[in-house]
Coordinates of C-alpha atoms and ligand atoms in Angstrom, one line a residue:
X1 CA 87.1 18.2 -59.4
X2 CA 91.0 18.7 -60.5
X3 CA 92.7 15.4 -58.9
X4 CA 96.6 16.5 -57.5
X5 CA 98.8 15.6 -60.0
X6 CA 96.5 15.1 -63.4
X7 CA 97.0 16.2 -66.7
X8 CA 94.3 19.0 -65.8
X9 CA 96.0 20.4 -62.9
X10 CA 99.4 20.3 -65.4
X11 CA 97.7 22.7 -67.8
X12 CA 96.0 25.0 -65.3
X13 CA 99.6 25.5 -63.4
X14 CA 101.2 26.4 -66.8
X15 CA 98.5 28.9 -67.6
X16 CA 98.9 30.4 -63.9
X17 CA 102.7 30.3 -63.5
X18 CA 105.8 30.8 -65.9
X19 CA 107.3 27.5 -65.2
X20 CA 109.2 26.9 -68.0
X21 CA 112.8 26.1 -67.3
X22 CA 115.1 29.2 -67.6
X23 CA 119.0 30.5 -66.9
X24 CA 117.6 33.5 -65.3
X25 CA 115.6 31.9 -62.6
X26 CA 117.9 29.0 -61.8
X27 CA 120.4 32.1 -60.8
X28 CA 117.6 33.3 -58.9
X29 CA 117.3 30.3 -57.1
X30 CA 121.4 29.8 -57.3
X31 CA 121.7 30.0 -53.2
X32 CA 119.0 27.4 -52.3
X33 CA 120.7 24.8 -55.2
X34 CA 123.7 25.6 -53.5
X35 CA 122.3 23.2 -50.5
X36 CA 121.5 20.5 -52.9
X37 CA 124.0 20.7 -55.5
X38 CA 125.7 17.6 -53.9
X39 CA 122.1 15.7 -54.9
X40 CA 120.1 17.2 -57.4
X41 CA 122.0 17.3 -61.4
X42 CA 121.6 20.6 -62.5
X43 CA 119.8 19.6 -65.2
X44 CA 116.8 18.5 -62.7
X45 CA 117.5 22.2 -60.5
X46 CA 116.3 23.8 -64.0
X47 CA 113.0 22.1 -64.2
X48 CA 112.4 22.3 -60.2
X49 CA 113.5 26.0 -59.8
X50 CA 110.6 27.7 -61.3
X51 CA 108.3 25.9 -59.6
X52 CA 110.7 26.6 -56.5
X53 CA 109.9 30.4 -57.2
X54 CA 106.4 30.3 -57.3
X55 CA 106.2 28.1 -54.2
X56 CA 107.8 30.3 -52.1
X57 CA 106.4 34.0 -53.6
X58 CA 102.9 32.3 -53.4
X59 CA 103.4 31.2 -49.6
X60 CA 104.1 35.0 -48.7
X61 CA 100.5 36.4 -50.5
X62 CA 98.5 33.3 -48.7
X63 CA 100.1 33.8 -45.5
X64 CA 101.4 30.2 -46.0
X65 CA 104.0 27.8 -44.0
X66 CA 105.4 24.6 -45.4
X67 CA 106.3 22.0 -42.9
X68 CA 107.9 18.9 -44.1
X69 CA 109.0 15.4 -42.9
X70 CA 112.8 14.7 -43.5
X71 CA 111.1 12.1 -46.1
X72 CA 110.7 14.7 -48.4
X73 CA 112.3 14.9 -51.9
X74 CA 115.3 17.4 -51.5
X75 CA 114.1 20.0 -53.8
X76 CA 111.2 19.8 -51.1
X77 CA 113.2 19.8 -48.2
X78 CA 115.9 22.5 -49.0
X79 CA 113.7 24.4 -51.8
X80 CA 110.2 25.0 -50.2
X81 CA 110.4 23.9 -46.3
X82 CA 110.0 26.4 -43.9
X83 CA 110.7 23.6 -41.2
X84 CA 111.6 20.5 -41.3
X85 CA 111.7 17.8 -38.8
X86 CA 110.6 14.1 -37.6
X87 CA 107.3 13.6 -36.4
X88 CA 108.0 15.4 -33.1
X89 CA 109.4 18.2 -34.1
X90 CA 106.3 18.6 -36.4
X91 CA 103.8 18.7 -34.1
X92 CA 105.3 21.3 -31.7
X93 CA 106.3 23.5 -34.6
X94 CA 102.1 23.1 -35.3
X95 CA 101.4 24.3 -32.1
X96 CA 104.0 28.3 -33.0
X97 CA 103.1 28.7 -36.4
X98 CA 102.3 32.9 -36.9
X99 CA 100.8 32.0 -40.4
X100 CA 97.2 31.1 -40.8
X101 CA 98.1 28.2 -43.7
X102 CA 99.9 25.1 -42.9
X103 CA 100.7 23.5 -45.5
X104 CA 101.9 19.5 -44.5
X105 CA 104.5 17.7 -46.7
X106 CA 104.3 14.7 -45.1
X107 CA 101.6 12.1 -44.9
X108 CA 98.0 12.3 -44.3
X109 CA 98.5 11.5 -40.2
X110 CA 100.6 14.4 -39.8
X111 CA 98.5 16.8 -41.5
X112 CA 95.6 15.9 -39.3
X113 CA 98.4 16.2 -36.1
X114 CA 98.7 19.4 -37.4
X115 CA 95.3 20.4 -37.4
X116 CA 94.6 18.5 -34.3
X117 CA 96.9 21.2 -32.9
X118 CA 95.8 24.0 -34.9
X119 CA 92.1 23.6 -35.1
X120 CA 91.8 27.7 -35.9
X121 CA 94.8 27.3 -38.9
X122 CA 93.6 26.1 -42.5
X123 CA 95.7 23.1 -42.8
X124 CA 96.6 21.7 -46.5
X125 CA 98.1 18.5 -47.6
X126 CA 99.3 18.5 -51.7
X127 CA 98.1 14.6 -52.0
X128 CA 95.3 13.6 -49.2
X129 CA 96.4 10.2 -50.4
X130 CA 99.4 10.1 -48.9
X131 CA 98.9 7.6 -46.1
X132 CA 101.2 5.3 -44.4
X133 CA 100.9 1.3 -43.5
X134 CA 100.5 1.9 -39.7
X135 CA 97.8 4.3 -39.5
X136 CA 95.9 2.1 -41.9
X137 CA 96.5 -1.0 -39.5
X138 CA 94.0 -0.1 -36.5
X139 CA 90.8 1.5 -36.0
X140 CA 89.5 2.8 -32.5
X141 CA 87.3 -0.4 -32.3
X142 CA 90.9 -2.0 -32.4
X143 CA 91.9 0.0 -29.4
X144 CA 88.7 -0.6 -27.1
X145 CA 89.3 -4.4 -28.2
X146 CA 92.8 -4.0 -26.7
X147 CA 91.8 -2.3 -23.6
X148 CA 89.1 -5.0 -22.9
X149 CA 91.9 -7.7 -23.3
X150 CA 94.1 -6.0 -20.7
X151 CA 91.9 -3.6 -18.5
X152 CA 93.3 -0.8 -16.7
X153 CA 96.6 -0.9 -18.9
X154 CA 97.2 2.2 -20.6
X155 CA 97.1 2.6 -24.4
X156 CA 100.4 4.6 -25.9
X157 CA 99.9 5.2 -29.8
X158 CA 102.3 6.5 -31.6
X159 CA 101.5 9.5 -33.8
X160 CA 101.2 7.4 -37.3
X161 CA 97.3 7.2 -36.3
X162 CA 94.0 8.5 -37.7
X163 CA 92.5 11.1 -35.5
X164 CA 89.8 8.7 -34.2
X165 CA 92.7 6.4 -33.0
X166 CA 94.4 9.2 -30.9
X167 CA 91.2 9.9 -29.8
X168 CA 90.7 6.6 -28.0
X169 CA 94.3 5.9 -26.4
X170 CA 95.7 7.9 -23.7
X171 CA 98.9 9.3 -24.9
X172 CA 100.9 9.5 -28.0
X173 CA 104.0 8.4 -28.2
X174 CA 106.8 9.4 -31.6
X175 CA 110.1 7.4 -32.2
X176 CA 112.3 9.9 -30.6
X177 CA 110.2 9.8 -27.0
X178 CA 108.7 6.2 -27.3
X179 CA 110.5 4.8 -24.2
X180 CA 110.9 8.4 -22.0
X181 CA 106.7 7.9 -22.7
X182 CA 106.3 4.8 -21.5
X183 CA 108.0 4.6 -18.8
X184 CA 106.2 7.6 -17.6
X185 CA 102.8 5.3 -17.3
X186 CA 101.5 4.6 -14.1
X187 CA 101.1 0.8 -14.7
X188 CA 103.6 -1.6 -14.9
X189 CA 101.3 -3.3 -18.1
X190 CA 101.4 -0.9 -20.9
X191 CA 99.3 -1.4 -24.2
X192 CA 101.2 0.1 -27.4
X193 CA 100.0 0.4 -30.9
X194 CA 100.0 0.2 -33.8
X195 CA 103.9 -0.3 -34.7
X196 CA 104.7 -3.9 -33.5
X197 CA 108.3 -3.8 -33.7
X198 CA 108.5 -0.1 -32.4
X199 CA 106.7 -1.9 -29.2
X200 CA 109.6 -4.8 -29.8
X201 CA 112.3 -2.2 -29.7
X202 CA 111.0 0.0 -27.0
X203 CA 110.5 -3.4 -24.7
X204 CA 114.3 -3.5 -25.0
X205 CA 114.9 -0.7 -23.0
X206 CA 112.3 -0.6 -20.7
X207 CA 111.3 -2.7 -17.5
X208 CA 107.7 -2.3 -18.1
X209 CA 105.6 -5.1 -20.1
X210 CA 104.8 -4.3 -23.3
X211 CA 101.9 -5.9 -25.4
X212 CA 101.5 -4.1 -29.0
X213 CA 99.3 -4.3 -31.9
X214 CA 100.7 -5.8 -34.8
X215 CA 100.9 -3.2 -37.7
X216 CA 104.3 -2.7 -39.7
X217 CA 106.4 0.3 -41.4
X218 CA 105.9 -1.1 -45.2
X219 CA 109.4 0.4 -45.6
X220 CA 111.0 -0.7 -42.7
X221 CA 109.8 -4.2 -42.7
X222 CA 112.0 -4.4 -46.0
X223 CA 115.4 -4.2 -44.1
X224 CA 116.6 -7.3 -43.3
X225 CA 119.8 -7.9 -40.8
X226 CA 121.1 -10.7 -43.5
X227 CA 121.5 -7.8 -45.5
X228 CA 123.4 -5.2 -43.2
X229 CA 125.7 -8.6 -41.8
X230 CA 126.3 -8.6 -45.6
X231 CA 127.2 -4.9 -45.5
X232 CA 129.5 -5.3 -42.4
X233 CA 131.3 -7.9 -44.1
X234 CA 132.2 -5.8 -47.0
X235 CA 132.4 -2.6 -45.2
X236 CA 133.6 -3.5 -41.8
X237 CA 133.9 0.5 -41.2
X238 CA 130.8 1.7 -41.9
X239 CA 128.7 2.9 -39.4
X240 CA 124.8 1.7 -39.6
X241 CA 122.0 3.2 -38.2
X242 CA 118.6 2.1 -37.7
X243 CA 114.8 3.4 -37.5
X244 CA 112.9 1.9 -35.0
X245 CA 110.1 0.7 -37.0
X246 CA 112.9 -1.9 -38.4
X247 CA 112.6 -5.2 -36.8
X248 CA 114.2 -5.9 -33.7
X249 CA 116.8 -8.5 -34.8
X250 CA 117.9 -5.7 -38.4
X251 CA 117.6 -2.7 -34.7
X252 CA 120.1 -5.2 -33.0
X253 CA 122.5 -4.8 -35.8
X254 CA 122.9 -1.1 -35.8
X255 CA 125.4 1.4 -33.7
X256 CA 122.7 3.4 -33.2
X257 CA 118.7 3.9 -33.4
X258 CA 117.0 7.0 -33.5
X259 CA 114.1 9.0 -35.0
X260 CA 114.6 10.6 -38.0
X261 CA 115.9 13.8 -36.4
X262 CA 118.0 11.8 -34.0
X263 CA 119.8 9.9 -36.9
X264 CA 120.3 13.1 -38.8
X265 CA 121.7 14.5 -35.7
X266 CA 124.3 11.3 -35.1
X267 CA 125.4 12.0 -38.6
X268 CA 125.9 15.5 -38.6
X269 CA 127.6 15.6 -34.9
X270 CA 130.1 12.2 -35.7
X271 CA 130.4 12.8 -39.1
X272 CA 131.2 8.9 -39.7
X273 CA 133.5 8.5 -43.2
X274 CA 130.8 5.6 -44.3
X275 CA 127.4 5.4 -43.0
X276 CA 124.3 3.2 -44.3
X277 CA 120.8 5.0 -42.7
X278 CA 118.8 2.0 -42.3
X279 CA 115.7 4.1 -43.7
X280 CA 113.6 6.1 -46.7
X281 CA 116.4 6.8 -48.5
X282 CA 115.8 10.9 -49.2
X283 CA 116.7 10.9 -45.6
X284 CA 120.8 10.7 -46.8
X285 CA 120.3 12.7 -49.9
X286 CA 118.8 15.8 -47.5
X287 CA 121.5 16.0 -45.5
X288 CA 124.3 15.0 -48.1
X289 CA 124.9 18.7 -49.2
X290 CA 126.0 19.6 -45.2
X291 CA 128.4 16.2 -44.5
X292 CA 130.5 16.4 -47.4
X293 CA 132.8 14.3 -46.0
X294 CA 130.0 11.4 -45.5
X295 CA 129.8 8.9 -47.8
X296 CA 126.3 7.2 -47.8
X297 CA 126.0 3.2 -48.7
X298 CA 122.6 1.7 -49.7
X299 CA 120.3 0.3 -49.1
X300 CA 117.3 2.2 -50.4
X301 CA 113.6 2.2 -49.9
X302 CA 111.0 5.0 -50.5
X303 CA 108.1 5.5 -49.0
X304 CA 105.7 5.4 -51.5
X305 CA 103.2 7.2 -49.8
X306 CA 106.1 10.3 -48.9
X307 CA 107.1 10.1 -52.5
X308 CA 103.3 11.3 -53.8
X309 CA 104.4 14.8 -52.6
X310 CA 105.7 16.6 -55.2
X311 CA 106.8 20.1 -56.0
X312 CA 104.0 20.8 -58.6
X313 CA 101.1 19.1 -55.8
X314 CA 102.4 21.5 -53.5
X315 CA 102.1 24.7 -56.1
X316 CA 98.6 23.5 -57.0
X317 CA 97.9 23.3 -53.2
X318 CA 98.5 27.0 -52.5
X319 CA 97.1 28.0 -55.5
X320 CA 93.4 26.8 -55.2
X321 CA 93.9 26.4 -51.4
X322 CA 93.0 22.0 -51.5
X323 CA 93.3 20.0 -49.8
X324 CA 92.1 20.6 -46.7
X325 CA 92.4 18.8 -43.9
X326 CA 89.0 18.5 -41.6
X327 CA 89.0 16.9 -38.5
X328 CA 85.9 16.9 -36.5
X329 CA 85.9 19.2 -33.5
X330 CA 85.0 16.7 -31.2
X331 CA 87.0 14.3 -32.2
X332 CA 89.7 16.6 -32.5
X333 CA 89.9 17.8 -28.8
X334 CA 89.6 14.1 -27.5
X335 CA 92.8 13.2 -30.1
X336 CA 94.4 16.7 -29.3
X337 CA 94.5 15.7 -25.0
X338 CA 96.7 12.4 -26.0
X339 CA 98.8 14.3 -28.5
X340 CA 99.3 17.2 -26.3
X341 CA 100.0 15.1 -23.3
X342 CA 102.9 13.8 -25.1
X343 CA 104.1 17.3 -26.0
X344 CA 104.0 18.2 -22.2
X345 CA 106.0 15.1 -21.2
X346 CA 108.7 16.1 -23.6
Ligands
LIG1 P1 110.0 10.0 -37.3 O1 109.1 10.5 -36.2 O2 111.2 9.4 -36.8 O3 110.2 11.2 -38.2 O4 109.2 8.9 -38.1 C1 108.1 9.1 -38.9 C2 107.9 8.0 -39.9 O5 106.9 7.9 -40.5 C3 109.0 7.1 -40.1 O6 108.6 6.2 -41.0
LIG2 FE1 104.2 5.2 -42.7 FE2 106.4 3.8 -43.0 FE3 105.8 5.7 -44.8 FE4 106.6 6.3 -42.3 S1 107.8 5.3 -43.9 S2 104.9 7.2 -43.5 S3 105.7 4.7 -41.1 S4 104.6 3.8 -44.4

């Protein structure tokens, strides 16, 4: 088997595609560069563009969409991505597709959400190794362990879960509806996993009593509110916004805190002269090209699991039609009743 992103899968692309960098097809490609010129050096565009070209004629012949995270590289996000979104906005764009191909960029969890949605679609992920620290934190033994602490209170997991894990809680929850969802339980005792200081934050705003699991962002966990104090000494204008998967006291030192979509959208609509997004840090380089007049401080962390989709992995993808995600069926339609719950709550 060709593993994403070996030598192997190299050559074969080569002999398959003409992706040697050439004038003619970064004009080709001028219009989308156009949204990442801000970003990407040109010298980069001219390696990423034929790859760009192959990607997007080769979705049209397999009947393909590419959905991506806003983590995404920008030559992902502006050069291949039919939609792009936060976790949310993922899932319900799974649930439209026409095509009969999804193809994820994102991490492993949302390509299963995907095809938890979609069970009749052939869903692909470039790099099935793409996981993320919170799904990896809790298993559905966890869950029943947590229900048999505190019976009768409702489990609310948030979509970075396995499958199996949906499958035993009663609803999902993402960033951007965490509180609307929880306060929409019928018990004043609500169980939510596996993000710890999501829990933390969404106990903030809500009179119900939250007890969590205790798994961490790997990214988030890095922010530290020594660190943005130091920021708002230096740059006592600058506006700073924070996930909530950051830690309650770094959450407590941010204007605002939203999902990935709702932080994009605080940008775009105030349009502050000096922001610092208190997250992966492709998050500021996507939008960069459309807020000119932005200017985006540090800091900077990467998801490392995000960063293993690449251009190429996604090429190699629609080409020999891996990896697929499989879910089984009926674990899929016990996972698919807590994710579409959520969806109908929106
Ligand atoms: P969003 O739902 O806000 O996009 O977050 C997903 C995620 O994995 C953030 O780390
Ligand atoms: Fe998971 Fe954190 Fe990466 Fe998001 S940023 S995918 S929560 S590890």
């Amino acid at each position: 088997m060709i593993l994403p992103g070996s030598t192997e899968m190299k050559s074969q692309l080569a002999s398959h595609f003409d992706l040697e960098p050439s004038a003619a097809i970064f004009k080709e490609t001028q219009k989308i560069y156009d949204r990442a010129d801000r970003v990407i050096p040109e010298a980069d565009w001219l390696r990423y563009a034929p790859y760009v070209k192959a990607i997007n004629e080769l979705k049209k012949e397999k009947d393909a969409v590419i959905l991506a995270h806003n983590y995404m590289t920008p030559q992902i996000f502006h050069g291949v991505a039919d939609f792009v979104g936060d976790s949310l906005q993922l899932a319900i764009e799974a649930t439209k597709v026409k095509e009969q191909v999804i193809v994820q960029c994102g991490v492993h969890f949302m390509a299963e959400t995907s095809k938890i949605l979609s069970p009749e679609k052939t869903v692909l992920i470039p790099d099935s190794k793409a996981g993320c620290s919170l799904a990896e934190s809790i298993t559905a033994k966890d869950i029943e362990g947590m229900r048999a602490k505190y019976p009768g209170a409702p489990v609310v997991s948030y979509v970075n879960t396995t499958a199996e894990v949906k499958a035993a809680s009663d609803i999902c929850c993402t960033s951007s509806n965490a509180v609307d969802i929880v306060n929409s339980m019928d018990s004043d005792l609500v169980i939510m996993t596996p993000d710890g200081h999501l829990a933390q934050n969404v106990a903030k705003e809500t009179k119900k009593k939250i007890v969590y699991w205790e798994g961490e962002c790997m990214v988030h966990i890095e922010f530290k509110a020594d660190e943005l104090r130091e920021y708002r000494k230096y740059e006592p204008d600058a506006v700073i916004i924070a996930h909530p998967e950051c830690p309650v006291d770094v959450v407590a030192e941010a204007d605002f805190s939203g999902s990935t979509a709702g932080m994009i959208n605080y940008v775009k609509e105030n349009k502050p002269e000096k922001v610092l997004l208190v997250t992966e840090c492709s998050m500021g380089s996507n939008i960069a090209d459309e807020v000119p007049e932005v200017h985006f401080l540090g800091p900077c962390n990467l998801c490392p699991h995000m960063q293993k989709i690449t251009l190429e992995k996604i090429l190699w993808s629609l080409h020999t039609m891996t990896e697929e995600v499989i879910v089984d069926p009926d674990m899929a339609v016990k996972a698919r009743l807590a994710v579409q719950r959520m969806i109908d709550r929106k």
